[in-house]
């Protein structure tokens, strides 16, 4: 006997075909396109990756300053270190991410939110843009974002 016959959770091919044939096709209405959410979430993902890379770059910079005397090295000496090579790769990745982030932000500015989810996503982007620069504005936007999320749950 095969192991499959002992496993009560597995379905054989005949059972699966029978169930599929007996199940009527159900048409679900298509979910409405929420472009603000899609674009906003793309921006947030790009920004999150950029922040992760910036944090890594910062850790490398701190380590290299302590260990290698980074400030006393020439550009070519810096590039020759393993730290320098990784920092250069991060710089290249960040340049691409920053360009993509700006493109998505321009798209988002031109998209009308269709529901509270779209408004919340736009507020989340606005919050991320200002929270590090302007704490008063960030607090206001963060509060509005919390309010919108609470309203959406009602």
Coordinates of N, CA and C in Angstrom, one line a residue:
X1 N 0.8 -1.2 0.0 CA 0.0 0.0 0.0 C 0.9 1.3 0.0
X2 N 0.4 2.3 -0.7 CA 1.2 3.5 -0.7 C 0.9 4.3 0.5
X3 N 1.8 5.2 0.8 CA 1.6 6.1 2.0 C 0.4 7.0 1.9
X4 N 0.1 7.3 0.7 CA -1.0 8.2 0.4 C -2.4 7.6 1.0
X5 N -2.5 6.3 0.9 CA -3.8 5.7 1.3 C -3.9 5.7 2.8
X6 N -2.8 5.8 3.5 CA -2.9 5.9 5.0 C -3.1 7.3 5.5
X7 N -2.9 8.3 4.6 CA -3.0 9.7 5.0 C -4.5 10.1 4.8
X8 N -5.3 10.3 5.8 CA -6.7 10.6 5.7 C -6.9 12.0 5.2
X9 N -5.9 12.8 5.2 CA -6.1 14.2 4.8 C -5.8 14.4 3.3
X10 N -5.3 13.4 2.6 CA -5.0 13.5 1.2 C -6.2 13.1 0.3
X11 N -6.3 13.7 -0.8 CA -7.4 13.4 -1.8 C -6.7 12.7 -3.0
X12 N -7.4 11.6 -3.4 CA -6.9 11.1 -4.7 C -7.4 11.8 -5.8
X13 N -6.9 11.6 -7.0 CA -7.3 12.4 -8.2 C -8.7 12.2 -8.5
X14 N -9.3 11.0 -8.4 CA -10.7 10.7 -8.8 C -11.6 11.5 -7.9
X15 N -11.3 11.6 -6.6 CA -12.2 12.3 -5.6 C -12.1 13.8 -5.9
X16 N -10.9 14.3 -6.2 CA -10.8 15.7 -6.5 C -11.6 16.1 -7.8
X17 N -11.5 15.2 -8.8 CA -12.2 15.5 -10.1 C -13.7 15.4 -9.8
X18 N -14.2 14.5 -9.0 CA -15.6 14.4 -8.7 C -16.1 15.6 -8.0
X19 N -15.4 16.0 -7.0 CA -15.8 17.2 -6.2 C -15.8 18.4 -7.2
X20 N -14.9 18.6 -8.0 CA -14.8 19.7 -8.9 C -16.0 19.7 -9.9
X21 N -16.4 18.5 -10.4 CA -17.5 18.4 -11.3 C -18.8 18.7 -10.6
X22 N -18.9 18.3 -9.4 CA -20.2 18.5 -8.6 C -20.4 19.9 -8.1
X23 N -19.3 20.6 -8.0 CA -19.4 22.0 -7.5 C -19.8 23.0 -8.6
X24 N -21.0 23.7 -8.4 CA -21.3 24.6 -9.5 C -20.4 25.8 -9.5
X25 N -20.2 26.3 -10.7 CA -19.3 27.5 -10.9 C -20.0 28.7 -10.2
X26 N -19.2 29.4 -9.4 CA -19.8 30.5 -8.7 C -19.0 31.8 -9.2
X27 N -19.8 32.7 -9.6 CA -19.2 34.0 -10.1 C -19.3 35.0 -9.0
X28 N -18.2 35.4 -8.5 CA -18.1 36.5 -7.5 C -18.0 37.8 -8.2
X29 N -18.6 38.9 -7.7 CA -18.4 40.2 -8.3 C -16.9 40.6 -8.1
X30 N -16.4 41.2 -9.2 CA -15.0 41.6 -9.1 C -14.9 42.7 -8.1
X31 N -13.8 42.7 -7.3 CA -13.6 43.7 -6.4 C -13.3 45.0 -7.1
X32 N -13.8 46.1 -6.6 CA -13.6 47.4 -7.3 C -12.1 47.8 -7.2
X33 N -11.6 48.3 -8.3 CA -10.2 48.7 -8.4 C -10.0 49.9 -7.4
X34 N -9.1 49.8 -6.5 CA -8.8 50.8 -5.6 C -7.4 51.3 -5.8
X35 N -7.3 52.1 -6.8 CA -5.9 52.5 -7.3 C -5.1 53.3 -6.2
X36 N -5.8 54.1 -5.4 CA -5.1 54.8 -4.4 C -4.5 53.9 -3.4
X37 N -5.1 52.8 -3.0 CA -4.6 51.8 -2.1 C -3.4 51.1 -2.8
X38 N -3.6 50.7 -4.0 CA -2.5 50.0 -4.8 C -1.2 50.9 -4.9
X39 N -1.4 52.1 -5.3 CA -0.3 53.0 -5.5 C 0.4 53.3 -4.2
X40 N -0.5 53.6 -3.2 CA 0.0 54.0 -1.9 C 0.8 52.9 -1.2
X41 N 0.3 51.7 -1.3 CA 1.0 50.5 -0.8 C 2.3 50.2 -1.5
X42 N 2.3 50.5 -2.8 CA 3.6 50.3 -3.5 C 4.6 51.4 -3.0
X43 N 4.1 52.6 -2.8 CA 5.0 53.7 -2.3 C 5.5 53.3 -0.9
X44 N 4.6 52.8 0.0 CA 5.0 52.4 1.4 C 6.0 51.3 1.4
X45 N 5.8 50.3 0.5 CA 6.8 49.2 0.4 C 8.2 49.7 -0.1
X46 N 8.2 50.6 -1.1 CA 9.5 51.1 -1.6 C 10.1 51.9 -0.5
X47 N 9.3 52.7 0.2 CA 9.9 53.5 1.3 C 10.4 52.7 2.4
X48 N 9.7 51.6 2.7 CA 10.2 50.7 3.8 C 11.5 50.0 3.4
X49 N 11.6 49.6 2.2 CA 12.9 49.0 1.7 C 14.0 50.1 1.8
X50 N 13.7 51.3 1.4 CA 14.7 52.4 1.4 C 15.2 52.6 2.8
X51 N 14.2 52.7 3.7 CA 14.6 52.9 5.2 C 15.4 51.8 5.7
X52 N 15.1 50.6 5.3 CA 15.9 49.4 5.8 C 17.3 49.5 5.3
X53 N 17.5 49.9 4.0 CA 18.8 50.0 3.4 C 19.6 51.2 4.1
X54 N 18.9 52.3 4.4 CA 19.5 53.4 5.0 C 20.0 53.1 6.4
X55 N 19.2 52.3 7.1 CA 19.6 51.8 8.4 C 20.9 51.0 8.4
X56 N 20.9 50.1 7.4 CA 22.1 49.2 7.2 C 23.3 50.0 6.8
X57 N 23.1 51.0 5.9 CA 24.2 51.9 5.6 C 24.8 52.6 6.8
X58 N 23.9 53.1 7.6 CA 24.3 53.8 8.8 C 25.1 52.9 9.8
X59 N 24.6 51.7 9.9 CA 25.4 50.7 10.8 C 26.8 50.5 10.2
X60 N 26.8 50.3 8.9 CA 28.1 50.1 8.3 C 29.0 51.3 8.5
X61 N 28.5 52.5 8.3 CA 29.3 53.7 8.5 C 29.8 53.8 9.9
X62 N 29.0 53.5 10.9 CA 29.4 53.6 12.3 C 30.5 52.6 12.5
X63 N 30.4 51.3 12.0 CA 31.4 50.3 12.2 C 32.7 50.7 11.6
X64 N 32.6 51.1 10.4 CA 33.8 51.4 9.6 C 34.6 52.6 10.2
X65 N 33.8 53.6 10.7 CA 34.5 54.7 11.4 C 35.3 54.3 12.6
X66 N 34.7 53.3 13.4 CA 35.4 52.8 14.6 C 36.6 52.0 14.2
X67 N 36.4 51.1 13.2 CA 37.4 50.1 12.9 C 38.5 50.5 11.9
X68 N 38.1 51.2 10.9 CA 39.0 51.5 9.8 C 39.6 52.9 9.8
X69 N 39.0 53.8 10.5 CA 39.4 55.2 10.4 C 38.9 55.8 9.0
X70 N 37.7 55.5 8.7 CA 37.0 55.8 7.5 C 37.3 57.3 7.0
X71 N 37.2 58.2 7.9 CA 37.4 59.6 7.5 C 38.8 59.9 7.0
X72 N 39.8 59.1 7.4 CA 41.1 59.4 6.9 C 41.5 58.6 5.6
X73 N 40.6 57.8 5.1 CA 40.8 57.1 3.9 C 40.4 57.9 2.6
X74 N 41.1 57.6 1.5 CA 40.7 58.2 0.2 C 39.5 57.5 -0.3
X75 N 38.8 58.0 -1.3 CA 37.7 57.4 -1.9 C 38.0 56.0 -2.5
X76 N 39.2 55.9 -3.1 CA 39.6 54.6 -3.7 C 39.9 53.6 -2.6
X77 N 40.5 54.0 -1.5 CA 40.7 53.1 -0.3 C 39.4 52.7 0.3
X78 N 38.5 53.6 0.4 CA 37.1 53.3 0.9 C 36.5 52.2 0.1
X79 N 36.5 52.4 -1.2 CA 35.9 51.5 -2.2 C 36.5 50.1 -2.1
X80 N 37.8 50.0 -1.7 CA 38.5 48.7 -1.7 C 38.1 47.9 -0.4
X81 N 37.5 48.6 0.6 CA 37.2 47.8 1.8 C 35.9 47.1 1.5
X82 N 35.7 46.0 2.3 CA 34.4 45.3 2.2 C 33.2 46.2 2.6
X83 N 33.5 47.0 3.6 CA 32.4 48.0 4.0 C 32.1 48.9 2.8
X84 N 33.1 49.4 2.2 CA 32.9 50.4 1.1 C 32.2 49.8 -0.1
X85 N 32.5 48.5 -0.4 CA 31.8 47.8 -1.5 C 30.3 47.7 -1.2
X86 N 30.0 47.3 0.0 CA 28.6 47.1 0.4 C 27.9 48.5 0.5
X87 N 28.6 49.5 1.0 CA 28.0 50.8 1.1 C 27.7 51.3 -0.4
X88 N 28.6 51.1 -1.3 CA 28.4 51.5 -2.7 C 27.2 50.8 -3.3
X89 N 27.0 49.5 -3.0 CA 25.9 48.8 -3.5 C 24.6 49.3 -3.0
X90 N 24.6 49.6 -1.7 CA 23.4 50.2 -1.0 C 23.1 51.6 -1.7
X91 N 24.1 52.4 -1.9 CA 23.9 53.7 -2.5 C 23.3 53.6 -3.9
X92 N 23.7 52.6 -4.7 CA 23.1 52.3 -6.0 C 21.7 51.9 -5.9
X93 N 21.4 51.0 -4.9 CA 20.0 50.6 -4.7 C 19.1 51.7 -4.3
X94 N 19.7 52.6 -3.4 CA 18.9 53.7 -2.9 C 18.5 54.7 -4.0
X95 N 19.5 54.9 -4.9 CA 19.2 55.8 -6.0 C 18.0 55.4 -6.8
X96 N 17.9 54.1 -7.0 CA 16.8 53.5 -7.8 C 15.5 53.6 -7.0
X97 N 15.6 53.2 -5.7 CA 14.4 53.3 -4.9 C 13.9 54.7 -4.7
X98 N 14.8 55.7 -4.6 CA 14.3 57.1 -4.4 C 13.6 57.5 -5.7
X99 N 14.1 57.2 -6.9 CA 13.5 57.5 -8.1 C 12.1 56.9 -8.2
X100 N 12.0 55.6 -7.9 CA 10.7 54.9 -7.9 C 9.7 55.5 -6.9
X101 N 10.2 55.8 -5.7 CA 9.4 56.4 -4.7 C 8.8 57.7 -5.2
X102 N 9.6 58.5 -5.8 CA 9.1 59.8 -6.4 C 8.0 59.6 -7.5
X103 N 8.3 58.6 -8.3 CA 7.3 58.3 -9.4 C 6.0 57.8 -8.8
X104 N 6.0 57.0 -7.8 CA 4.8 56.5 -7.1 C 4.1 57.6 -6.4
X105 N 4.8 58.5 -5.8 CA 4.2 59.7 -5.1 C 3.5 60.6 -6.1
X106 N 4.1 60.8 -7.2 CA 3.5 61.6 -8.3 C 2.2 61.0 -8.7
X107 N 2.2 59.6 -8.9 CA 1.0 58.9 -9.3 C -0.1 59.1 -8.2
X108 N 0.3 58.9 -7.0 CA -0.6 58.9 -5.9 C -1.3 60.3 -5.8
X109 N -0.5 61.3 -6.0 CA -1.1 62.7 -5.9 C -2.2 62.9 -7.0
X110 N -2.2 62.2 -8.1 CA -3.2 62.3 -9.1 C -4.3 61.3 -9.0
X111 N -4.3 60.5 -8.0 CA -5.3 59.4 -7.9 C -6.4 59.9 -6.8
X112 N -7.6 59.7 -7.2 CA -8.7 60.0 -6.2 C -9.0 58.8 -5.4
X113 N -9.1 59.0 -4.1 CA -9.4 57.8 -3.2 C -10.9 57.5 -3.4
X114 N -11.2 56.2 -3.5 CA -12.6 55.8 -3.8 C -13.3 55.4 -2.5
X115 N -12.6 55.3 -1.4 CA -13.2 54.9 -0.2 C -12.3 55.2 1.0
X116 N -12.7 54.8 2.2 CA -11.9 55.1 3.4 C -10.5 54.4 3.3
X117 N -10.5 53.3 2.7 CA -9.2 52.6 2.6 C -8.2 53.4 1.8
X118 N -8.7 54.0 0.7 CA -7.9 54.9 -0.1 C -7.4 56.1 0.6
X119 N -8.3 56.7 1.4 CA -8.0 57.9 2.2 C -6.9 57.5 3.2
X120 N -7.2 56.4 3.9 CA -6.2 55.9 4.9 C -4.8 55.7 4.3
X121 N -4.8 55.1 3.2 CA -3.5 54.8 2.5 C -2.8 56.1 2.2
X122 N -3.5 57.1 1.6 CA -2.9 58.4 1.3 C -2.4 59.1 2.6
X123 N -3.2 59.0 3.7 CA -2.7 59.6 4.9 C -1.5 58.8 5.5
X124 N -1.4 57.5 5.3 CA -0.3 56.8 5.8 C 1.0 57.2 5.0
X125 N 0.9 57.5 3.7 CA 2.0 58.0 2.9 C 2.4 59.4 3.4
X126 N 1.4 60.3 3.6 CA 1.6 61.6 4.1 C 2.3 61.6 5.5
X127 N 1.8 60.7 6.3 CA 2.4 60.5 7.7 C 3.9 60.1 7.6
X128 N 4.2 59.2 6.7 CA 5.6 58.7 6.5 C 6.4 59.8 6.0
X129 N 5.9 60.7 5.1 CA 6.7 61.7 4.5 C 7.1 62.8 5.6
X130 N 6.2 63.1 6.5 CA 6.5 64.2 7.4 C 6.9 63.8 8.8
X131 N 6.6 62.6 9.2 CA 6.8 62.2 10.7 C 8.2 62.5 11.2
X132 N 9.2 62.3 10.3 CA 10.6 62.5 10.8 C 11.0 64.0 10.7
X133 N 10.4 64.7 9.9 CA 10.7 66.1 9.7 C 10.0 67.1 10.6
X134 N 8.7 66.9 10.8 CA 7.8 67.8 11.5 C 6.9 67.1 12.4
X135 N 7.3 67.0 13.7 CA 6.5 66.1 14.6 C 5.1 66.7 14.8
X136 N 4.9 68.0 14.8 CA 3.5 68.5 15.0 C 2.6 68.1 13.8
X137 N 3.1 68.2 12.6 CA 2.3 67.8 11.5 C 2.1 66.3 11.4
X138 N 3.2 65.6 11.7 CA 3.1 64.2 11.8 C 2.1 63.7 12.8
X139 N 2.1 64.3 14.0 CA 1.1 63.9 15.0 C -0.3 64.2 14.5
X140 N -0.5 65.3 13.8 CA -1.9 65.6 13.3 C -2.3 64.6 12.2
X141 N -1.4 64.3 11.3 CA -1.7 63.3 10.3 C -1.9 61.9 10.9
X142 N -1.0 61.6 11.8 CA -1.1 60.3 12.4 C -2.5 60.1 13.2
X143 N -2.9 61.2 13.8 CA -4.2 61.2 14.5 C -5.3 61.0 13.5
X144 N -5.3 61.7 12.4 CA -6.3 61.6 11.4 C -6.3 60.2 10.8
X145 N -5.2 59.6 10.6 CA -5.1 58.3 10.1 C -5.7 57.3 11.0
X146 N -5.5 57.4 12.3 CA -6.1 56.6 13.3 C -7.6 56.8 13.3
X147 N -8.1 58.0 13.2 CA -9.5 58.3 13.1 C -10.2 57.6 11.9
X148 N -9.5 57.7 10.7 CA -10.1 57.1 9.5 C -10.1 55.6 9.7
X149 N -9.1 55.0 10.3 CA -9.1 53.5 10.5 C -10.2 53.1 11.4
X150 N -10.4 53.9 12.5 CA -11.5 53.6 13.4 C -12.9 53.7 12.7
X151 N -13.1 54.7 11.9 CA -14.3 54.9 11.2 C -14.6 53.8 10.2
X152 N -13.5 53.3 9.6 CA -13.6 52.2 8.6 C -14.1 50.9 9.3
X153 N -13.8 50.7 10.6 CA -14.1 49.5 11.3 C -15.6 49.5 11.8
X154 N -16.2 50.7 11.8 CA -17.6 50.8 12.3 C -18.6 50.2 11.3

